[in-house]
């Protein structure tokens, strides 16, 4: 899909009220798309609407609800889905988790990616559509004080690759791509992770961040995801995303 083809079409972006996907919503509206942004808190979504204008339609809903996924895809017939909604994990070592806290990212992040991916294949979305699922660099390395977070994010990468394979097998022409961002203090979820890992290493946050190099920002995430949707040459199923941009995931 070129920028011209994206312009005038609809993108649904989950978790669009703050963090990474506020940046994605901004980049896609700038590229001429209508963006339907889903998050639970209506007031924060309204702020995004004020910022981005009429091209942004706020929908206050739980993205992990299968009825929400089905209804919004039926209603808006999107050409782009960005599946980014995610719960902030409870930052504790594994033995301090209960099953309920350990599995939170499965119930929210994985469940939501599953419902929307399934709907995209069943509909099916128009040939040339793109579905981007936000995983995490933690899917490669683990995340020892985030309960089931890393495993959940690895499953989102698998799920997206399975969907890409089904799309190829059925000749649907829908691209399914997972993006694995690095940890960054630029979002609420990331701030919690950075603070927890700094404390675990017995260093202050500034020292922890200095050891990691430049941090990814929501604006960069927006620009890179827009490039992934519209730019040529992105033929991989999964990409790492850091401050230096996208690179194929190992
Ligand atoms: N920040 C990082 O360092 C980092 C690194 C790698 C991967 N990631 C991943 O990137 C994604 C975005 O993270 P972020 O850092 O931008 O987090 P964030 O600032 O906490 O934003 C999360 C967004 O998801 C929404 N959300 C959460 N649960 C939802 C639900 N059940 N239904 C609908 N919306 C929901 C939130 O809005 P409401 O609370 O109003 O619903 C918010 O808009 C997540 O999947 C995260 O795991 C983040």
PDB file of C-alpha atoms and ligand atoms in Angstrom:
ATOM      1  CA  UNK A   1       0.000   0.000   0.000  1.00  0.00           C
ATOM      2  CA  UNK A   2       1.432   3.386  -1.002  1.00  0.00           C
ATOM      3  CA  UNK A   3       0.803   6.615   0.939  1.00  0.00           C
ATOM      4  CA  UNK A   4      -1.659   7.575  -1.819  1.00  0.00           C
ATOM      5  CA  UNK A   5      -3.516   4.276  -1.356  1.00  0.00           C
ATOM      6  CA  UNK A   6      -3.584   4.751   2.443  1.00  0.00           C
ATOM      7  CA  UNK A   7      -5.025   8.241   2.127  1.00  0.00           C
ATOM      8  CA  UNK A   8      -8.808   8.241   2.525  1.00  0.00           C
ATOM      9  CA  UNK A   9      -8.945   4.711   3.947  1.00  0.00           C
ATOM     10  CA  UNK A  10      -9.682   3.740   7.549  1.00  0.00           C
ATOM     11  CA  UNK A  11      -7.204   2.422  10.095  1.00  0.00           C
ATOM     12  CA  UNK A  12      -8.269   0.999  13.458  1.00  0.00           C
ATOM     13  CA  UNK A  13      -5.650   1.501  16.153  1.00  0.00           C
ATOM     14  CA  UNK A  14      -6.038  -0.135  19.569  1.00  0.00           C
ATOM     15  CA  UNK A  15      -4.474   1.570  22.582  1.00  0.00           C
ATOM     16  CA  UNK A  16      -4.533   4.890  20.724  1.00  0.00           C
ATOM     17  CA  UNK A  17      -5.140   7.144  23.728  1.00  0.00           C
ATOM     18  CA  UNK A  18      -1.528   7.473  24.895  1.00  0.00           C
ATOM     19  CA  UNK A  19       1.965   6.050  24.465  1.00  0.00           C
ATOM     20  CA  UNK A  20       3.109   4.417  21.238  1.00  0.00           C
ATOM     21  CA  UNK A  21      -0.188   4.400  19.434  1.00  0.00           C
ATOM     22  CA  UNK A  22      -1.008   8.009  20.086  1.00  0.00           C
ATOM     23  CA  UNK A  23       2.064   8.521  17.889  1.00  0.00           C
ATOM     24  CA  UNK A  24       0.736   5.992  15.368  1.00  0.00           C
ATOM     25  CA  UNK A  25      -2.671   7.705  15.241  1.00  0.00           C
ATOM     26  CA  UNK A  26      -0.949  11.040  14.591  1.00  0.00           C
ATOM     27  CA  UNK A  27       1.273   9.624  11.831  1.00  0.00           C
ATOM     28  CA  UNK A  28      -1.613   7.856  10.068  1.00  0.00           C
ATOM     29  CA  UNK A  29      -3.909  10.900  10.150  1.00  0.00           C
ATOM     30  CA  UNK A  30      -1.037  12.984   8.778  1.00  0.00           C
ATOM     31  CA  UNK A  31      -0.773  10.445   5.950  1.00  0.00           C
ATOM     32  CA  UNK A  32      -4.442  11.108   5.142  1.00  0.00           C
ATOM     33  CA  UNK A  33      -6.072   8.076   6.801  1.00  0.00           C
ATOM     34  CA  UNK A  34      -9.168   8.188   8.979  1.00  0.00           C
ATOM     35  CA  UNK A  35      -8.202   6.651  12.312  1.00  0.00           C
ATOM     36  CA  UNK A  36     -10.601   4.882  14.666  1.00  0.00           C
ATOM     37  CA  UNK A  37      -8.826   4.852  18.028  1.00  0.00           C
ATOM     38  CA  UNK A  38      -9.820   2.331  20.704  1.00  0.00           C
ATOM     39  CA  UNK A  39      -9.009   2.581  24.429  1.00  0.00           C
ATOM     40  CA  UNK A  40     -11.037   2.276  27.630  1.00  0.00           C
ATOM     41  CA  UNK A  41     -10.693   5.799  28.995  1.00  0.00           C
ATOM     42  CA  UNK A  42     -13.002   8.144  27.040  1.00  0.00           C
ATOM     43  CA  UNK A  43     -11.517  11.371  28.453  1.00  0.00           C
ATOM     44  CA  UNK A  44      -7.999  10.574  27.220  1.00  0.00           C
ATOM     45  CA  UNK A  45      -9.352   9.588  23.807  1.00  0.00           C
ATOM     46  CA  UNK A  46     -11.184  12.934  23.642  1.00  0.00           C
ATOM     47  CA  UNK A  47      -7.855  14.708  24.146  1.00  0.00           C
ATOM     48  CA  UNK A  48      -6.489  12.843  21.114  1.00  0.00           C
ATOM     49  CA  UNK A  49      -9.539  13.893  19.113  1.00  0.00           C
ATOM     50  CA  UNK A  50      -8.884  17.536  20.088  1.00  0.00           C
ATOM     51  CA  UNK A  51      -5.274  17.158  18.995  1.00  0.00           C
ATOM     52  CA  UNK A  52      -5.875  15.310  15.706  1.00  0.00           C
ATOM     53  CA  UNK A  53      -9.281  16.657  14.673  1.00  0.00           C
ATOM     54  CA  UNK A  54     -12.149  15.039  12.781  1.00  0.00           C
ATOM     55  CA  UNK A  55      -9.921  12.427  11.122  1.00  0.00           C
ATOM     56  CA  UNK A  56      -9.753  10.707  14.532  1.00  0.00           C
ATOM     57  CA  UNK A  57     -12.820   8.822  15.789  1.00  0.00           C
ATOM     58  CA  UNK A  58     -12.584   7.851  19.463  1.00  0.00           C
ATOM     59  CA  UNK A  59     -14.157   4.573  20.586  1.00  0.00           C
ATOM     60  CA  UNK A  60     -14.122   3.897  24.336  1.00  0.00           C
ATOM     61  CA  UNK A  61     -14.151   0.102  24.592  1.00  0.00           C
ATOM     62  CA  UNK A  62     -12.228  -2.932  25.785  1.00  0.00           C
ATOM     63  CA  UNK A  63     -10.125  -4.078  22.826  1.00  0.00           C
ATOM     64  CA  UNK A  64      -9.929  -7.596  24.305  1.00  0.00           C
ATOM     65  CA  UNK A  65     -13.719  -7.989  23.926  1.00  0.00           C
ATOM     66  CA  UNK A  66     -14.429 -10.153  20.846  1.00  0.00           C
ATOM     67  CA  UNK A  67     -17.716  -8.330  20.205  1.00  0.00           C
ATOM     68  CA  UNK A  68     -15.857  -5.014  20.001  1.00  0.00           C
ATOM     69  CA  UNK A  69     -13.404  -6.466  17.457  1.00  0.00           C
ATOM     70  CA  UNK A  70     -16.200  -7.891  15.293  1.00  0.00           C
ATOM     71  CA  UNK A  71     -18.423  -4.807  15.469  1.00  0.00           C
ATOM     72  CA  UNK A  72     -15.681  -2.308  14.677  1.00  0.00           C
ATOM     73  CA  UNK A  73     -14.327  -4.312  11.740  1.00  0.00           C
ATOM     74  CA  UNK A  74     -17.882  -4.760  10.360  1.00  0.00           C
ATOM     75  CA  UNK A  75     -18.655  -1.064  10.801  1.00  0.00           C
ATOM     76  CA  UNK A  76     -15.447   0.560   9.551  1.00  0.00           C
ATOM     77  CA  UNK A  77     -14.093  -2.001   7.002  1.00  0.00           C
ATOM     78  CA  UNK A  78     -10.508  -0.953   7.810  1.00  0.00           C
ATOM     79  CA  UNK A  79      -7.569  -1.353   5.438  1.00  0.00           C
ATOM     80  CA  UNK A  80      -5.131  -1.105   8.361  1.00  0.00           C
ATOM     81  CA  UNK A  81      -5.234  -2.569  11.867  1.00  0.00           C
ATOM     82  CA  UNK A  82      -2.622  -1.663  14.475  1.00  0.00           C
ATOM     83  CA  UNK A  83      -3.031  -4.024  17.442  1.00  0.00           C
ATOM     84  CA  UNK A  84      -1.162  -2.312  20.218  1.00  0.00           C
ATOM     85  CA  UNK A  85      -3.385  -2.294  23.351  1.00  0.00           C
ATOM     86  CA  UNK A  86      -1.508  -3.784  26.253  1.00  0.00           C
ATOM     87  CA  UNK A  87      -1.644  -4.050  30.021  1.00  0.00           C
ATOM     88  CA  UNK A  88       1.192  -2.776  32.210  1.00  0.00           C
ATOM     89  CA  UNK A  89       2.654  -5.881  33.869  1.00  0.00           C
ATOM     90  CA  UNK A  90       3.029  -6.062  37.630  1.00  0.00           C
ATOM     91  CA  UNK A  91       6.775  -5.637  38.155  1.00  0.00           C
ATOM     92  CA  UNK A  92       7.721  -8.427  40.561  1.00  0.00           C
ATOM     93  CA  UNK A  93       9.900 -11.551  40.390  1.00  0.00           C
ATOM     94  CA  UNK A  94       8.080 -14.695  39.387  1.00  0.00           C
ATOM     95  CA  UNK A  95       7.437 -16.129  42.868  1.00  0.00           C
ATOM     96  CA  UNK A  96       5.733 -12.891  43.909  1.00  0.00           C
ATOM     97  CA  UNK A  97       3.129 -13.299  41.167  1.00  0.00           C
ATOM     98  CA  UNK A  98      -0.205 -15.067  41.482  1.00  0.00           C
ATOM     99  CA  UNK A  99      -1.554 -16.836  38.399  1.00  0.00           C
ATOM    100  CA  UNK A 100      -3.928 -13.886  37.898  1.00  0.00           C
ATOM    101  CA  UNK A 101      -1.136 -11.294  37.877  1.00  0.00           C
ATOM    102  CA  UNK A 102       1.203 -13.564  35.866  1.00  0.00           C
ATOM    103  CA  UNK A 103      -1.409 -14.105  33.141  1.00  0.00           C
ATOM    104  CA  UNK A 104      -2.619 -10.486  32.818  1.00  0.00           C
ATOM    105  CA  UNK A 105      -0.837  -9.873  29.500  1.00  0.00           C
ATOM    106  CA  UNK A 106      -2.285 -13.085  28.102  1.00  0.00           C
ATOM    107  CA  UNK A 107      -5.809 -11.993  29.031  1.00  0.00           C
ATOM    108  CA  UNK A 108      -5.399  -8.509  27.542  1.00  0.00           C
ATOM    109  CA  UNK A 109      -2.575  -8.369  24.977  1.00  0.00           C
ATOM    110  CA  UNK A 110      -2.780 -11.905  23.550  1.00  0.00           C
ATOM    111  CA  UNK A 111      -6.556 -12.195  23.760  1.00  0.00           C
ATOM    112  CA  UNK A 112      -7.028  -8.900  21.927  1.00  0.00           C
ATOM    113  CA  UNK A 113      -4.482  -9.816  19.221  1.00  0.00           C
ATOM    114  CA  UNK A 114      -6.216 -13.187  18.805  1.00  0.00           C
ATOM    115  CA  UNK A 115      -9.745 -11.774  18.359  1.00  0.00           C
ATOM    116  CA  UNK A 116      -8.743  -9.015  15.929  1.00  0.00           C
ATOM    117  CA  UNK A 117      -6.426 -11.252  13.897  1.00  0.00           C
ATOM    118  CA  UNK A 118      -9.135 -13.889  13.619  1.00  0.00           C
ATOM    119  CA  UNK A 119     -11.711 -11.285  12.508  1.00  0.00           C
ATOM    120  CA  UNK A 120      -9.259  -9.895   9.925  1.00  0.00           C
ATOM    121  CA  UNK A 121      -8.858 -13.359   8.370  1.00  0.00           C
ATOM    122  CA  UNK A 122     -12.541 -14.296   8.577  1.00  0.00           C
ATOM    123  CA  UNK A 123     -13.888 -11.027   7.167  1.00  0.00           C
ATOM    124  CA  UNK A 124     -11.467 -11.080   5.215  1.00  0.00           C
ATOM    125  CA  UNK A 125      -9.994  -7.574   5.007  1.00  0.00           C
ATOM    126  CA  UNK A 126      -9.513  -6.243   1.466  1.00  0.00           C
ATOM    127  CA  UNK A 127      -6.457  -7.511  -0.430  1.00  0.00           C
ATOM    128  CA  UNK A 128      -3.599  -5.074   0.199  1.00  0.00           C
ATOM    129  CA  UNK A 129      -4.649  -4.498   3.820  1.00  0.00           C
ATOM    130  CA  UNK A 130      -2.063  -4.535   6.601  1.00  0.00           C
ATOM    131  CA  UNK A 131      -2.341  -5.823  10.176  1.00  0.00           C
ATOM    132  CA  UNK A 132       0.436  -4.798  12.543  1.00  0.00           C
ATOM    133  CA  UNK A 133       0.613  -6.402  15.993  1.00  0.00           C
ATOM    134  CA  UNK A 134       2.802  -4.853  18.680  1.00  0.00           C
ATOM    135  CA  UNK A 135       4.923  -7.480  20.425  1.00  0.00           C
ATOM    136  CA  UNK A 136       8.091  -6.564  22.382  1.00  0.00           C
ATOM    137  CA  UNK A 137      11.845  -7.038  22.383  1.00  0.00           C
ATOM    138  CA  UNK A 138      11.152  -8.932  25.612  1.00  0.00           C
ATOM    139  CA  UNK A 139       9.775 -11.726  23.386  1.00  0.00           C
ATOM    140  CA  UNK A 140      13.392 -12.502  22.424  1.00  0.00           C
ATOM    141  CA  UNK A 141      15.123 -12.153  25.783  1.00  0.00           C
ATOM    142  CA  UNK A 142      12.480 -12.685  28.458  1.00  0.00           C
ATOM    143  CA  UNK A 143      11.532 -10.203  31.132  1.00  0.00           C
ATOM    144  CA  UNK A 144      12.170 -11.776  34.539  1.00  0.00           C
ATOM    145  CA  UNK A 145      10.227  -9.263  36.623  1.00  0.00           C
ATOM    146  CA  UNK A 146       7.169  -8.963  34.384  1.00  0.00           C
ATOM    147  CA  UNK A 147       5.368 -12.246  35.027  1.00  0.00           C
ATOM    148  CA  UNK A 148       3.985 -13.710  31.792  1.00  0.00           C
ATOM    149  CA  UNK A 149       4.655 -10.541  29.754  1.00  0.00           C
ATOM    150  CA  UNK A 150       7.521 -11.845  27.571  1.00  0.00           C
ATOM    151  CA  UNK A 151       5.769 -15.130  26.830  1.00  0.00           C
ATOM    152  CA  UNK A 152       2.576 -13.288  25.937  1.00  0.00           C
ATOM    153  CA  UNK A 153       4.479 -11.004  23.576  1.00  0.00           C
ATOM    154  CA  UNK A 154       6.263 -14.003  21.993  1.00  0.00           C
ATOM    155  CA  UNK A 155       2.854 -15.567  21.421  1.00  0.00           C
ATOM    156  CA  UNK A 156       1.663 -12.402  19.652  1.00  0.00           C
ATOM    157  CA  UNK A 157       4.632 -12.763  17.293  1.00  0.00           C
ATOM    158  CA  UNK A 158       3.773 -16.430  16.650  1.00  0.00           C
ATOM    159  CA  UNK A 159       0.077 -15.643  16.188  1.00  0.00           C
ATOM    160  CA  UNK A 160       0.885 -12.929  13.654  1.00  0.00           C
ATOM    161  CA  UNK A 161       3.223 -15.234  11.717  1.00  0.00           C
ATOM    162  CA  UNK A 162       0.540 -17.949  11.687  1.00  0.00           C
ATOM    163  CA  UNK A 163      -1.939 -15.428  10.288  1.00  0.00           C
ATOM    164  CA  UNK A 164       0.583 -14.331   7.637  1.00  0.00           C
ATOM    165  CA  UNK A 165       0.892 -17.964   6.599  1.00  0.00           C
ATOM    166  CA  UNK A 166      -2.899 -18.409   6.406  1.00  0.00           C
ATOM    167  CA  UNK A 167      -3.151 -15.237   4.318  1.00  0.00           C
ATOM    168  CA  UNK A 168      -0.522 -16.608   1.889  1.00  0.00           C
ATOM    169  CA  UNK A 169      -2.152 -20.049   1.752  1.00  0.00           C
ATOM    170  CA  UNK A 170      -5.586 -18.588   1.020  1.00  0.00           C
ATOM    171  CA  UNK A 171      -4.275 -15.897  -1.344  1.00  0.00           C
ATOM    172  CA  UNK A 172      -5.923 -13.174   0.753  1.00  0.00           C
ATOM    173  CA  UNK A 173      -3.281 -10.516   0.105  1.00  0.00           C
ATOM    174  CA  UNK A 174      -3.402  -9.303   3.733  1.00  0.00           C
ATOM    175  CA  UNK A 175       0.007  -8.502   5.269  1.00  0.00           C
ATOM    176  CA  UNK A 176       0.448  -9.523   8.912  1.00  0.00           C
ATOM    177  CA  UNK A 177       3.547  -8.080  10.588  1.00  0.00           C
ATOM    178  CA  UNK A 178       4.669  -8.023  14.217  1.00  0.00           C
ATOM    179  CA  UNK A 179       6.777  -5.201  15.620  1.00  0.00           C
ATOM    180  CA  UNK A 180       9.039  -5.750  18.631  1.00  0.00           C
ATOM    181  CA  UNK A 181       9.868  -2.370  20.270  1.00  0.00           C
ATOM    182  CA  UNK A 182      12.631  -1.955  22.819  1.00  0.00           C
ATOM    183  CA  UNK A 183      11.986  -0.779  26.393  1.00  0.00           C
ATOM    184  CA  UNK A 184      11.602   2.999  26.563  1.00  0.00           C
ATOM    185  CA  UNK A 185      10.731   5.447  29.368  1.00  0.00           C
ATOM    186  CA  UNK A 186       8.650   7.519  26.930  1.00  0.00           C
ATOM    187  CA  UNK A 187       5.324   5.847  27.800  1.00  0.00           C
ATOM    188  CA  UNK A 188       3.478   5.045  31.013  1.00  0.00           C
ATOM    189  CA  UNK A 189       4.017   1.298  30.601  1.00  0.00           C
ATOM    190  CA  UNK A 190       7.684   1.788  29.738  1.00  0.00           C
ATOM    191  CA  UNK A 191       8.288   4.127  32.691  1.00  0.00           C
ATOM    192  CA  UNK A 192       7.121   1.391  35.058  1.00  0.00           C
ATOM    193  CA  UNK A 193       9.444  -1.155  33.447  1.00  0.00           C
ATOM    194  CA  UNK A 194      12.455   1.166  33.484  1.00  0.00           C
ATOM    195  CA  UNK A 195      11.916   2.067  37.152  1.00  0.00           C
ATOM    196  CA  UNK A 196      11.560  -1.607  38.117  1.00  0.00           C
ATOM    197  CA  UNK A 197      14.671  -2.767  36.226  1.00  0.00           C
ATOM    198  CA  UNK A 198      16.741   0.143  37.562  1.00  0.00           C
ATOM    199  CA  UNK A 199      15.691  -0.768  41.122  1.00  0.00           C
ATOM    200  CA  UNK A 200      16.512  -4.435  40.510  1.00  0.00           C
ATOM    201  CA  UNK A 201      20.011  -3.431  39.303  1.00  0.00           C
ATOM    202  CA  UNK A 202      20.329  -1.078  42.358  1.00  0.00           C
ATOM    203  CA  UNK A 203      20.955   1.957  40.146  1.00  0.00           C
ATOM    204  CA  UNK A 204      18.951   5.134  39.682  1.00  0.00           C
ATOM    205  CA  UNK A 205      16.783   5.560  36.586  1.00  0.00           C
ATOM    206  CA  UNK A 206      19.190   8.054  34.949  1.00  0.00           C
ATOM    207  CA  UNK A 207      22.112   5.625  35.306  1.00  0.00           C
ATOM    208  CA  UNK A 208      20.022   2.746  33.985  1.00  0.00           C
ATOM    209  CA  UNK A 209      18.911   4.757  30.956  1.00  0.00           C
ATOM    210  CA  UNK A 210      22.419   6.076  30.237  1.00  0.00           C
ATOM    211  CA  UNK A 211      23.598   2.471  29.881  1.00  0.00           C
ATOM    212  CA  UNK A 212      20.991   1.774  27.195  1.00  0.00           C
ATOM    213  CA  UNK A 213      21.549   4.516  24.621  1.00  0.00           C
ATOM    214  CA  UNK A 214      18.876   6.632  22.891  1.00  0.00           C
ATOM    215  CA  UNK A 215      15.270   5.843  23.776  1.00  0.00           C
ATOM    216  CA  UNK A 216      12.452   5.197  21.323  1.00  0.00           C
ATOM    217  CA  UNK A 217       9.683   7.866  21.294  1.00  0.00           C
ATOM    218  CA  UNK A 218       5.978   7.540  20.367  1.00  0.00           C
ATOM    219  CA  UNK A 219       6.535   9.895  17.400  1.00  0.00           C
ATOM    220  CA  UNK A 220       9.242   7.567  16.062  1.00  0.00           C
ATOM    221  CA  UNK A 221       6.964   4.564  16.555  1.00  0.00           C
ATOM    222  CA  UNK A 222       4.275   6.377  14.573  1.00  0.00           C
ATOM    223  CA  UNK A 223       6.650   7.287  11.730  1.00  0.00           C
ATOM    224  CA  UNK A 224       8.150   3.791  11.524  1.00  0.00           C
ATOM    225  CA  UNK A 225       4.784   2.026  11.584  1.00  0.00           C
ATOM    226  CA  UNK A 226       3.468   4.379   8.891  1.00  0.00           C
ATOM    227  CA  UNK A 227       6.597   3.553   6.858  1.00  0.00           C
ATOM    228  CA  UNK A 228       6.006  -0.151   7.412  1.00  0.00           C
ATOM    229  CA  UNK A 229       2.459   0.222   6.061  1.00  0.00           C
ATOM    230  CA  UNK A 230       3.270   2.409   3.067  1.00  0.00           C
ATOM    231  CA  UNK A 231       6.945   1.939   2.250  1.00  0.00           C
ATOM    232  CA  UNK A 232       8.356  -0.593  -0.201  1.00  0.00           C
ATOM    233  CA  UNK A 233      10.812  -3.309   0.783  1.00  0.00           C
ATOM    234  CA  UNK A 234       9.290  -4.523   4.049  1.00  0.00           C
ATOM    235  CA  UNK A 235       8.838  -8.208   3.306  1.00  0.00           C
ATOM    236  CA  UNK A 236       9.554  -9.711   6.748  1.00  0.00           C
ATOM    237  CA  UNK A 237       6.933 -11.026   9.182  1.00  0.00           C
ATOM    238  CA  UNK A 238       8.595  -9.402  12.233  1.00  0.00           C
ATOM    239  CA  UNK A 239      10.729  -6.316  12.917  1.00  0.00           C
ATOM    240  CA  UNK A 240      12.654  -5.028  15.909  1.00  0.00           C
ATOM    241  CA  UNK A 241      12.004  -1.332  16.574  1.00  0.00           C
ATOM    242  CA  UNK A 242      14.466   0.901  18.414  1.00  0.00           C
ATOM    243  CA  UNK A 243      15.581   4.529  18.297  1.00  0.00           C
ATOM    244  CA  UNK A 244      17.628   3.644  15.172  1.00  0.00           C
ATOM    245  CA  UNK A 245      14.485   2.410  13.404  1.00  0.00           C
ATOM    246  CA  UNK A 246      13.224  -0.928  12.099  1.00  0.00           C
ATOM    247  CA  UNK A 247      15.362  -4.001  11.495  1.00  0.00           C
ATOM    248  CA  UNK A 248      14.341  -7.595  10.706  1.00  0.00           C
ATOM    249  CA  UNK A 249      13.764  -9.598  13.921  1.00  0.00           C
ATOM    250  CA  UNK A 250      16.027 -12.647  14.352  1.00  0.00           C
TER     251      UNK A 250
HETATM  252  N1  LIG B   1       6.807   1.200  26.345  1.00  0.00           N
HETATM  253  C1  LIG B   1       7.651   0.202  26.168  1.00  0.00           C
HETATM  254  O1  LIG B   1       8.799   0.263  26.633  1.00  0.00           O
HETATM  255  C2  LIG B   1       7.229  -0.992  25.357  1.00  0.00           C
HETATM  256  C3  LIG B   1       8.227  -1.845  24.868  1.00  0.00           C
HETATM  257  C4  LIG B   1       7.854  -2.942  24.094  1.00  0.00           C
HETATM  258  C5  LIG B   1       6.506  -3.169  23.813  1.00  0.00           C
HETATM  259  N2  LIG B   1       5.561  -2.327  24.311  1.00  0.00           N
HETATM  260  C6  LIG B   1       4.167  -2.609  23.962  1.00  0.00           C
HETATM  261  O2  LIG B   1       3.645  -1.523  23.248  1.00  0.00           O
HETATM  262  C7  LIG B   1       2.236  -1.417  23.460  1.00  0.00           C
HETATM  263  C8  LIG B   1       1.883  -0.008  23.857  1.00  0.00           C
HETATM  264  O3  LIG B   1       2.560   0.266  25.067  1.00  0.00           O
HETATM  265  P1  LIG B   1       2.781   1.751  25.617  1.00  0.00           P
HETATM  266  O4  LIG B   1       4.123   1.733  26.201  1.00  0.00           O
HETATM  267  O5  LIG B   1       2.393   2.763  24.608  1.00  0.00           O
HETATM  268  O6  LIG B   1       1.720   1.710  26.838  1.00  0.00           O
HETATM  269  P2  LIG B   1       0.772   2.798  27.512  1.00  0.00           P
HETATM  270  O7  LIG B   1       1.351   4.162  27.406  1.00  0.00           O
HETATM  271  O8  LIG B   1       0.444   2.248  28.841  1.00  0.00           O
HETATM  272  O9  LIG B   1      -0.524   2.757  26.559  1.00  0.00           O
HETATM  273  C9  LIG B   1      -1.311   1.604  26.528  1.00  0.00           C
HETATM  274  C10 LIG B   1      -2.550   1.888  25.695  1.00  0.00           C
HETATM  275  O10 LIG B   1      -3.347   0.686  25.625  1.00  0.00           O
HETATM  276  C11 LIG B   1      -4.678   1.006  26.073  1.00  0.00           C
HETATM  277  N3  LIG B   1      -5.263  -0.196  26.647  1.00  0.00           N
HETATM  278  C12 LIG B   1      -4.804  -0.975  27.653  1.00  0.00           C
HETATM  279  N4  LIG B   1      -5.649  -2.001  27.877  1.00  0.00           N
HETATM  280  C13 LIG B   1      -6.661  -1.871  26.980  1.00  0.00           C
HETATM  281  C14 LIG B   1      -7.845  -2.614  26.706  1.00  0.00           C
HETATM  282  N5  LIG B   1      -8.164  -3.710  27.395  1.00  0.00           N
HETATM  283  N6  LIG B   1      -8.653  -2.183  25.720  1.00  0.00           N
HETATM  284  C15 LIG B   1      -8.367  -1.066  25.006  1.00  0.00           C
HETATM  285  N7  LIG B   1      -7.248  -0.334  25.216  1.00  0.00           N
HETATM  286  C16 LIG B   1      -6.423  -0.739  26.195  1.00  0.00           C
HETATM  287  C17 LIG B   1      -4.488   2.159  27.051  1.00  0.00           C
HETATM  288  O11 LIG B   1      -5.661   2.937  27.232  1.00  0.00           O
HETATM  289  P3  LIG B   1      -6.739   2.619  28.419  1.00  0.00           P
HETATM  290  O12 LIG B   1      -5.938   2.284  29.645  1.00  0.00           O
HETATM  291  O13 LIG B   1      -7.554   3.864  28.514  1.00  0.00           O
HETATM  292  O14 LIG B   1      -7.542   1.458  27.922  1.00  0.00           O
HETATM  293  C18 LIG B   1      -3.426   2.967  26.295  1.00  0.00           C
HETATM  294  O15 LIG B   1      -4.044   3.705  25.250  1.00  0.00           O
HETATM  295  C19 LIG B   1       1.893  -2.472  24.525  1.00  0.00           C
HETATM  296  O16 LIG B   1       1.365  -3.618  23.902  1.00  0.00           O
HETATM  297  C20 LIG B   1       3.239  -2.761  25.160  1.00  0.00           C
HETATM  298  O17 LIG B   1       3.315  -4.063  25.732  1.00  0.00           O
HETATM  299  C21 LIG B   1       5.880  -1.244  25.056  1.00  0.00           C
END
